[in-house]
XYZ file of C-alpha atoms in Angstrom:
590
model
C -23.870 -16.988 -16.192
C -26.493 -19.484 -16.822
C -28.690 -19.588 -20.224
C -31.535 -18.565 -17.810
C -30.233 -15.698 -16.016
C -28.757 -14.134 -20.145
C -31.890 -14.610 -21.099
C -33.901 -12.712 -18.334
C -30.957 -9.729 -18.943
C -31.946 -9.529 -22.390
C -35.740 -9.651 -21.427
C -35.522 -6.884 -19.398
C -33.355 -4.559 -21.575
C -35.855 -5.058 -24.036
C -38.688 -3.758 -22.138
C -40.523 -7.278 -22.012
C -39.695 -8.193 -18.026
C -39.785 -5.864 -14.761
C -35.824 -5.373 -13.596
C -34.855 -6.525 -9.972
C -34.019 -2.731 -9.149
C -34.236 0.579 -11.055
C -32.734 3.911 -10.406
C -34.560 6.979 -10.855
C -34.147 10.661 -10.956
C -30.526 10.314 -10.788
C -27.958 12.386 -12.705
C -25.687 9.539 -14.255
C -22.184 9.855 -14.979
C -20.873 8.629 -18.611
C -17.308 7.943 -18.131
C -16.756 6.843 -21.574
C -17.795 10.458 -22.836
C -16.960 12.233 -19.537
C -20.745 13.959 -19.409
C -23.892 13.832 -17.422
C -26.985 11.399 -19.295
C -30.306 10.960 -17.786
C -32.923 8.069 -17.742
C -33.656 4.915 -15.761
C -31.129 2.513 -14.538
C -32.078 -0.913 -14.672
C -30.436 -3.993 -12.517
C -30.757 -7.976 -12.942
C -28.779 -10.002 -10.959
C -26.637 -7.389 -9.517
C -25.916 -6.075 -13.210
C -26.739 -3.197 -15.175
C -29.048 -4.149 -18.304
C -30.341 -1.200 -19.787
C -30.360 2.935 -19.433
C -33.887 4.475 -20.470
C -37.220 3.644 -19.478
C -38.198 0.844 -17.352
C -40.209 -0.712 -14.530
C -38.931 -3.080 -11.646
C -39.760 -4.532 -8.468
C -38.063 -2.221 -6.376
C -37.229 1.349 -6.754
C -34.081 3.598 -5.506
C -34.923 7.457 -5.883
C -31.593 9.097 -6.686
C -33.387 12.283 -5.915
C -31.275 14.217 -8.365
C -27.858 12.948 -6.857
C -25.000 12.073 -9.038
C -24.682 8.096 -9.674
C -21.363 7.098 -10.099
C -19.679 4.304 -10.839
C -17.882 2.403 -7.555
C -14.266 3.374 -6.902
C -11.618 1.282 -7.594
C -7.951 1.470 -5.826
C -5.340 0.343 -8.436
C -2.952 -0.865 -5.730
C -2.631 -1.066 -2.375
C -1.237 -2.943 0.774
C -4.000 -3.956 2.756
C -1.240 -4.661 5.603
C -0.487 -1.227 5.799
C -4.078 -0.204 7.002
C -2.893 -2.658 10.202
C -6.524 -4.543 10.017
C -7.632 -7.696 7.755
C -9.105 -7.316 4.404
C -12.902 -8.090 5.817
C -12.471 -5.380 8.277
C -10.825 -2.970 5.752
C -13.990 -3.064 3.554
C -15.745 -1.431 6.417
C -13.419 1.282 6.497
C -13.638 1.737 2.472
C -16.961 1.281 1.520
C -18.451 4.349 3.413
C -15.795 6.093 1.191
C -17.214 4.605 -2.347
C -14.279 2.283 -2.797
C -16.156 -1.036 -3.999
C -12.971 -2.567 -5.504
C -9.294 -2.832 -4.503
C -6.251 -4.270 -6.443
C -4.313 -5.494 -3.331
C -0.513 -6.702 -3.143
C 0.029 -9.202 -0.197
C 3.842 -8.694 -0.375
C 3.657 -7.636 3.260
C 1.893 -10.990 4.668
C 3.576 -13.202 2.191
C 7.053 -11.795 3.172
C 6.130 -13.126 6.785
C 4.051 -16.224 6.138
C 4.633 -17.210 2.633
C 1.942 -18.703 0.896
C 0.368 -19.059 3.945
C -0.233 -15.375 3.871
C -1.826 -15.323 0.759
C -4.119 -17.918 1.569
C -5.367 -16.121 4.427
C -5.825 -12.618 2.530
C -7.957 -14.486 -0.382
C -9.980 -16.536 2.530
C -10.887 -13.348 4.971
C -11.981 -11.315 1.454
C -14.184 -13.859 0.243
C -17.383 -13.517 1.260
C -17.419 -9.785 1.622
C -19.456 -6.749 -0.395
C -16.232 -5.257 -1.922
C -14.031 -6.770 -4.686
C -10.705 -7.620 -3.388
C -8.492 -8.955 -6.414
C -5.013 -9.803 -5.846
C -1.528 -9.504 -7.731
C 0.790 -11.993 -6.678
C 3.626 -11.119 -4.552
C 7.004 -10.859 -7.237
C 9.958 -10.240 -4.678
C 9.623 -12.281 -1.264
C 12.135 -11.624 -0.063
C 12.569 -7.871 -1.393
C 16.221 -8.368 -2.421
C 18.644 -11.023 -1.579
C 20.224 -8.533 0.510
C 17.865 -9.176 3.909
C 16.202 -11.838 5.932
C 12.325 -12.220 5.056
C 10.040 -15.129 6.609
C 9.731 -16.702 3.322
C 10.599 -17.169 0.075
C 8.372 -17.760 -3.304
C 9.842 -18.560 -6.440
C 8.047 -19.322 -9.671
C 7.084 -22.910 -8.714
C 5.120 -21.941 -5.896
C 3.410 -19.113 -7.660
C 2.661 -19.877 -10.858
C -0.537 -22.140 -9.692
C -2.016 -19.228 -8.088
C -2.411 -17.488 -11.313
C -5.354 -19.755 -11.850
C -7.076 -18.492 -9.196
C -10.300 -15.958 -10.191
C -9.303 -13.340 -7.738
C -5.475 -13.371 -8.957
C -4.756 -11.052 -11.975
C -1.155 -11.296 -12.329
C 2.343 -10.330 -10.893
C 2.504 -7.512 -7.903
C 4.893 -4.551 -7.728
C 8.021 -5.914 -9.269
C 10.886 -4.120 -7.289
C 14.099 -5.959 -7.980
C 15.258 -4.367 -11.051
C 18.654 -5.686 -10.938
C 16.989 -9.149 -11.540
C 14.965 -7.858 -14.209
C 18.143 -6.111 -15.728
C 20.140 -8.969 -15.741
C 17.085 -11.554 -16.861
C 17.690 -13.864 -14.034
C 16.095 -17.233 -14.006
C 13.649 -17.216 -11.170
C 12.713 -13.863 -12.280
C 12.112 -14.549 -16.042
C 10.316 -17.716 -15.077
C 7.816 -15.319 -13.015
C 7.465 -12.993 -15.450
C 7.014 -15.734 -18.042
C 4.448 -17.454 -16.283
C 2.050 -14.114 -16.423
C 2.586 -13.800 -20.088
C 1.454 -17.109 -20.596
C -1.652 -16.119 -19.117
C -3.620 -14.144 -21.671
C -5.070 -11.382 -19.715
C -2.478 -11.563 -16.868
C -0.849 -8.275 -15.634
C 2.444 -6.972 -14.417
C 3.155 -4.064 -12.016
C 6.171 -2.228 -11.704
C 7.973 -0.470 -8.900
C 10.492 1.886 -10.406
C 11.608 4.174 -8.239
C 14.565 6.261 -9.366
C 15.070 4.211 -12.448
C 16.104 6.021 -15.771
C 15.002 6.073 -19.343
C 16.938 2.821 -19.750
C 15.582 1.211 -16.895
C 12.126 2.112 -18.135
C 12.859 0.677 -21.502
C 13.940 -3.107 -19.799
C 10.535 -2.562 -17.437
C 8.463 -2.134 -20.663
C 10.348 -4.765 -22.826
C 9.771 -7.003 -20.098
C 6.177 -6.617 -20.164
C 5.921 -4.377 -17.131
C 2.720 -2.046 -17.732
C 2.392 0.155 -14.647
C 4.452 2.015 -11.980
C 3.476 3.908 -8.918
C 6.676 5.500 -7.708
C 6.860 8.464 -9.700
C 7.763 11.317 -7.701
C 8.335 14.097 -10.126
C 6.557 15.345 -13.693
C 9.331 14.151 -15.794
C 9.319 10.505 -14.306
C 5.617 10.495 -15.433
C 6.196 11.544 -18.700
C 8.374 8.754 -19.485
C 6.498 6.410 -18.571
C 3.664 7.320 -20.557
C 5.649 8.020 -23.540
C 6.460 4.300 -23.137
C 2.998 3.198 -23.007
C 3.286 2.607 -19.507
C -0.206 3.230 -16.981
C 0.446 6.147 -14.730
C -0.523 5.527 -11.044
C -0.751 8.566 -9.155
C -0.436 8.220 -5.519
C -1.531 9.722 -2.671
C -0.914 7.890 0.891
C 0.094 8.364 4.479
C 3.633 8.754 3.716
C 4.274 9.057 -0.169
C 1.968 12.227 -1.074
C 2.499 12.312 -5.046
C -0.655 13.644 -6.808
C 0.244 17.769 -6.827
C 3.502 16.857 -8.104
C 2.108 14.569 -10.869
C -0.923 15.748 -12.083
C 0.196 18.588 -13.902
C 1.330 15.894 -16.280
C -2.263 14.571 -17.109
C -3.795 16.044 -20.071
C -7.336 15.675 -22.191
C -4.892 13.127 -24.496
C -3.348 11.070 -21.899
C -5.870 11.050 -18.693
C -7.451 7.572 -19.724
C -3.910 6.196 -19.321
C -3.818 7.112 -15.410
C -5.285 6.467 -12.321
C -5.410 6.789 -8.427
C -3.747 4.224 -5.901
C -3.067 4.907 -2.403
C -0.279 2.324 -1.934
C 0.515 2.465 1.730
C -2.148 4.263 3.913
C -2.770 4.263 7.448
C -5.958 3.524 9.018
C -6.419 7.021 10.918
C -5.860 8.558 7.750
C -8.382 6.400 5.843
C -11.115 7.021 8.577
C -10.391 10.955 8.571
C -9.608 12.209 4.733
C -10.637 8.569 2.725
C -9.240 6.674 0.128
C -9.547 7.485 -3.579
C -12.370 9.780 -2.860
C -9.377 11.588 -1.288
C -7.509 11.625 -4.403
C -10.427 13.013 -6.160
C -11.088 15.738 -4.304
C -7.383 16.763 -3.965
C -7.313 16.436 -8.154
C -10.285 18.932 -8.452
C -8.847 21.386 -5.907
C -5.790 21.334 -8.194
C -7.692 22.078 -11.152
C -8.516 18.575 -13.035
C -12.244 18.351 -14.537
C -14.305 16.713 -11.747
C -15.466 14.083 -14.140
C -11.765 13.547 -15.567
C -10.725 12.597 -12.218
C -13.921 10.069 -11.566
C -13.030 8.669 -15.028
C -9.674 8.115 -13.373
C -10.912 6.376 -10.160
C -13.311 4.059 -12.202
C -12.913 2.745 -15.911
C -9.271 3.680 -16.268
C -8.081 1.366 -13.574
C -10.877 -1.140 -14.628
C -9.137 -1.510 -18.088
C -5.629 -1.235 -16.855
C -6.121 -4.526 -14.868
C -8.648 -5.990 -17.566
C -12.054 -5.980 -15.476
C -14.278 -5.500 -18.373
C -17.368 -5.484 -16.236
C -16.135 -2.862 -13.579
C -15.740 0.690 -13.305
C -18.790 2.206 -15.805
C -22.825 2.749 -15.422
C -23.481 0.973 -18.662
C -25.130 -2.045 -19.533
C -23.592 -5.290 -18.845
C -21.564 -3.536 -15.933
C -21.603 -4.685 -12.361
C -23.913 -2.632 -10.737
C -21.297 -1.155 -8.446
C -22.430 2.509 -7.657
C -22.498 5.148 -5.245
C -24.852 8.473 -4.986
C -22.913 11.688 -4.554
C -24.317 14.597 -2.862
C -22.193 16.606 -5.287
C -19.007 16.041 -7.671
C -17.141 19.355 -5.821
C -16.669 18.792 -3.359
C -17.000 14.643 -4.014
C -19.251 13.724 -1.389
C -20.559 10.055 -1.141
C -24.237 9.787 0.068
C -24.908 6.027 -0.523
C -23.051 3.073 -1.831
C -24.624 0.191 -3.660
C -22.461 -3.179 -4.524
C -24.381 -5.141 -7.263
C -27.686 -3.382 -6.924
C -28.050 -3.498 -3.065
C -27.108 -0.868 -0.461
C -23.850 -1.748 1.833
C -23.260 1.581 3.375
C -25.056 4.934 4.055
C -24.254 8.375 5.517
C -20.786 7.102 6.291
C -21.132 3.861 7.858
C -21.646 0.204 6.343
C -24.723 -1.961 6.852
C -23.267 -4.212 9.147
C -25.108 -7.458 8.094
C -23.407 -7.368 4.953
C -20.239 -8.819 6.815
C -20.829 -12.522 8.378
C -17.597 -14.246 7.825
C -13.943 -13.764 8.824
C -10.958 -16.094 8.339
C -9.245 -17.254 11.425
C -5.406 -17.417 10.648
C -3.087 -20.376 11.420
C -0.579 -20.422 13.936
C 2.169 -19.819 11.464
C 0.976 -16.137 11.077
C -0.302 -15.476 14.890
C 3.222 -16.661 16.405
C 5.612 -15.156 13.617
C 7.806 -12.994 16.221
C 11.355 -14.979 16.904
C 13.209 -12.311 18.740
C 16.141 -12.468 20.570
C 17.172 -11.043 24.430
C 18.971 -8.214 23.314
C 21.943 -6.675 25.383
C 23.603 -3.590 25.151
C 26.713 -4.660 23.414
C 24.507 -5.906 20.351
C 23.566 -2.323 19.838
C 26.832 -1.130 19.809
C 28.453 0.872 16.322
C 31.979 1.080 16.792
C 33.447 3.981 14.716
C 37.365 4.508 14.302
C 36.649 8.366 13.425
C 33.914 10.771 13.692
C 32.664 10.641 10.437
C 29.959 8.343 9.644
C 27.022 7.789 7.122
C 23.663 8.913 7.748
C 20.283 7.817 7.172
C 18.441 11.653 6.374
C 14.946 11.213 6.276
C 12.758 13.647 3.826
C 9.523 14.407 5.539
C 6.344 12.796 3.876
C 8.711 10.896 1.428
C 10.010 7.326 1.044
C 13.167 8.241 -0.418
C 16.072 9.124 2.155
C 19.197 10.988 1.872
C 22.443 9.557 1.731
C 24.636 11.806 4.435
C 27.753 12.183 5.818
C 28.261 13.964 8.891
C 30.360 14.473 12.014
C 28.747 12.039 15.017
C 29.962 11.581 18.579
C 32.168 8.960 19.802
C 32.961 7.680 23.012
C 35.145 4.813 23.581
C 35.355 4.084 19.645
C 31.465 3.877 19.741
C 28.788 5.923 18.364
C 26.616 8.037 21.087
C 23.142 9.250 20.071
C 22.699 13.031 19.943
C 19.115 14.400 20.332
C 20.794 17.886 19.833
C 21.939 17.229 16.166
C 18.911 14.735 15.856
C 21.310 11.633 15.450
C 19.823 8.875 16.492
C 20.765 4.911 16.535
C 18.565 2.792 14.151
C 18.305 -1.184 14.534
C 16.792 -3.648 12.379
C 16.470 -7.387 13.867
C 15.430 -10.626 11.851
C 12.532 -11.854 13.682
C 11.079 -14.579 11.505
C 13.875 -17.547 11.512
C 16.024 -16.681 14.721
C 18.939 -15.964 12.771
C 20.467 -13.598 15.062
C 20.910 -11.465 12.129
C 20.875 -7.484 13.355
C 21.981 -4.303 11.334
C 22.944 -1.110 12.978
C 22.643 2.373 11.517
C 22.407 5.877 12.595
C 19.320 8.197 11.182
C 18.785 11.957 11.301
C 15.186 14.018 11.063
C 13.165 11.711 12.875
C 13.036 14.042 15.825
C 12.915 11.921 18.641
C 14.072 14.052 22.000
C 13.849 10.625 24.360
C 12.923 7.240 24.179
C 12.397 4.557 21.864
C 9.922 3.821 18.876
C 9.857 0.474 17.754
C 7.623 -1.435 14.800
C 7.308 -4.810 13.276
C 6.073 -3.184 10.000
C 9.161 -2.699 8.144
C 8.672 -2.939 4.792
C 9.008 -5.415 3.138
C 10.828 -8.373 4.837
C 9.230 -6.715 8.099
C 11.706 -7.317 10.702
C 11.798 -5.653 13.902
C 12.884 -1.861 13.232
C 13.740 0.169 16.464
C 15.102 4.145 16.426
C 15.634 4.945 20.135
C 18.018 7.714 21.655
C 19.066 5.141 24.308
C 19.826 1.268 24.414
C 17.787 0.871 27.344
C 14.679 1.985 25.854
C 15.536 0.284 22.830
C 16.066 -3.077 24.803
C 12.666 -2.891 26.437
C 10.734 -2.062 23.177
C 12.031 -5.178 21.659
C 10.923 -7.260 24.608
C 7.359 -5.784 24.661
C 7.255 -6.370 21.001
C 8.025 -10.037 21.411
C 5.569 -10.294 24.386
C 2.874 -8.598 21.786
C 3.570 -10.998 18.946
C 4.209 -8.044 16.947
C 3.121 -4.187 16.593
C 4.030 -0.692 17.376
C 5.440 0.764 20.634
C 6.600 4.016 22.159
C 8.785 3.733 25.192
C 10.439 6.283 27.233
C 12.142 6.245 30.837
C 12.061 2.619 30.839
C 8.325 2.161 30.403
C 5.545 1.755 27.907
C 3.866 4.894 27.136
C 1.155 3.372 24.470
C 1.614 0.412 22.003
C -0.595 -1.305 19.439
C -0.878 -5.276 19.430
C -0.624 -6.638 15.820
C -0.452 -10.472 16.289
C -1.509 -11.205 12.392
C 1.855 -11.971 11.230
C 3.342 -8.548 13.132
C 1.261 -6.678 10.430
C -2.726 -6.859 11.571
C -4.793 -6.480 14.366
C -7.214 -9.255 15.578
C -9.782 -6.254 16.335
C -12.284 -3.861 14.573
C -10.933 -0.936 12.983
C -12.723 1.484 15.336
C -10.704 -0.148 18.431
C -7.329 0.100 16.205
C -7.861 4.100 15.486
C -8.245 4.571 19.518
C -5.073 2.825 19.708
C -3.470 4.443 17.116
C -4.690 8.196 18.462
C -3.261 6.852 21.816
C 0.089 6.154 20.064
C 0.213 9.704 18.976
C -0.277 11.219 22.322
C 2.627 9.001 23.667
C 4.609 10.324 20.418
C 3.767 14.132 21.572
C 5.692 13.293 24.881
C 8.992 12.321 23.449
C 9.324 14.338 20.419
C 8.348 17.021 17.999
C 7.024 15.337 14.622
C 5.567 17.451 11.039
C 5.207 13.887 9.876
C 3.818 10.649 10.825
C 7.075 9.058 12.422
C 5.993 5.387 12.518
C 5.016 5.258 8.898
C 8.380 7.158 7.988
C 10.245 4.303 10.214
C 8.158 1.657 8.769
C 10.204 2.748 5.317
C 13.660 3.008 6.563
C 14.366 -0.729 6.003
C 12.905 -1.026 2.364
C 16.215 -1.297 0.320
C 14.659 -0.616 -3.108
C 13.856 3.014 -2.661
C 16.918 5.725 -2.762
C 19.265 6.389 -1.153
C 20.349 4.966 1.868
C 18.145 2.406 4.002
C 18.961 -0.333 6.879
C 18.437 -4.069 6.663
C 18.884 -6.874 9.312
C 22.349 -7.742 7.278
C 23.545 -3.851 7.688
C 23.508 -0.081 5.946
C 22.219 -0.613 2.636
C 23.403 2.099 -0.351
C 20.364 1.623 -3.206
C 22.136 3.705 -5.875
C 24.631 0.935 -5.595
C 22.941 -1.951 -4.664
C 24.840 -3.406 -1.967
C 25.828 -3.095 1.626
C 28.480 -0.545 3.086
C 29.731 0.344 6.115
C 28.802 3.130 8.801
C 32.149 4.146 9.136
C 32.370 7.097 6.322
C 36.050 7.328 5.800
C 36.031 4.385 3.231
C 33.604 6.178 1.488
C 35.888 8.626 0.451
C 38.358 6.402 -0.780
C 35.657 5.028 -2.844
C 34.532 8.329 -4.797
C 38.148 8.983 -5.632
C 38.681 5.610 -7.088
C 35.894 5.673 -8.936
C 36.696 9.238 -10.076
C 40.081 7.733 -11.557
C 42.238 9.440 -9.251
């Protein structure tokens, strides 16, 4: 801000000069007091300077509609929508989202700091604010192979970037608990910055774990799945992020915790949401509608989606309709249901009736070769996919629909000539995670139950968080073909059956994002969904579920490229289950 601009803001606020823009005849949502107020809104240089009676060069007639602050998504992985930040903005703006807090640990696990640089560049000149939290865990754990490693020395200089707010979700709880040096250095780097923030990832942690996180300065968590977990975090001064994504749908379970007394410590996030879900049901606007359906007052829900998120991340000019705040606002037809009519960024119209103003998007970054040539896979053979078993008892990854959490199952499986055989009847399928970054040849094999495939195979390079290739299948031949096609596409999603590709979606930007417009990508997603109908019966999104089966920080059992991983014990274990019985006996002192 210059001396001249500040002087003019004061002059307009005092009524001595006309505003650039005024908004009249609106019902202004006062998020500070959760009430509706009336008056003209004066805007100068994209900032609100007054509420009252003003004159202006341009007049926006709200025509009785509600004037609402722009919505803020407090925690989102852009890569999960499988489009670039600039393309995602075109999807989010019509839904009223004018600001997001992104954690780029997906692309950074593939391409390191080059991934962060690309995300910053691509989001630089778009009419949506994209802030970033530095990825704290690349790789997510020491029990898998990722495409990069980001330590404190590499990350710390980026804390000086104006759109970097702090450290992203800390998933490696053991590193915090044991005060491991590199983790301590990352935490200290943020603490040395007065306004730095640290996000948590406290999946399954008990009260001791939450005490440790809070003592370390970690102030948020988006992994609550029960009301009890939510209360523990709120009691210890953490912000409660209420997540409603494509797989993890926690809002209904957590909302009963929100009261008039603690609502200001709660905010909405999507975390991971697929492009088709964003287009069809929305983003944070969907969270608001769902919360109101569950009985939350509309103005409280809006407060959580705006002011609370802004304060959580130290954004003093965001989240409210008031003098000194950025003029990012929505015109709403109604509060219940929450219906967005027009969207303004810095006082300028950017979306209307569900569509963006196209001329606001003129820039798009070009990713470097390190990002577009990231899939380095071996030629798979059937022998590499064999799972040896001496007995018929095996550990299985049990899928829980619409949840990131899995079950640690022990079941009898089919064994032929000493090797596991898939069974469609028992819904026991083969699962493989194949390292695709550094050509290490590392392949982890396991058994998954509950996925619902009746034939063929599905594969994806979207496999949180190291994003190696993950394949689930009913037979080795289709799994091998899926891997070959993924390598040819340089990443993406694919459905294979009977030796042919039924549908695919190329994701050449890090194996995570498409280099096309959202409407084209969603058409490919619809084709994938139709292909899935031909190979199984699903009550959930199998690709989204598949993408989290390789994440070794969410209980109970997952698969990395190094093998089957027990998240509770935080170590690799054998697929063979006989050994597990011996371990339990020893632990019980028998």
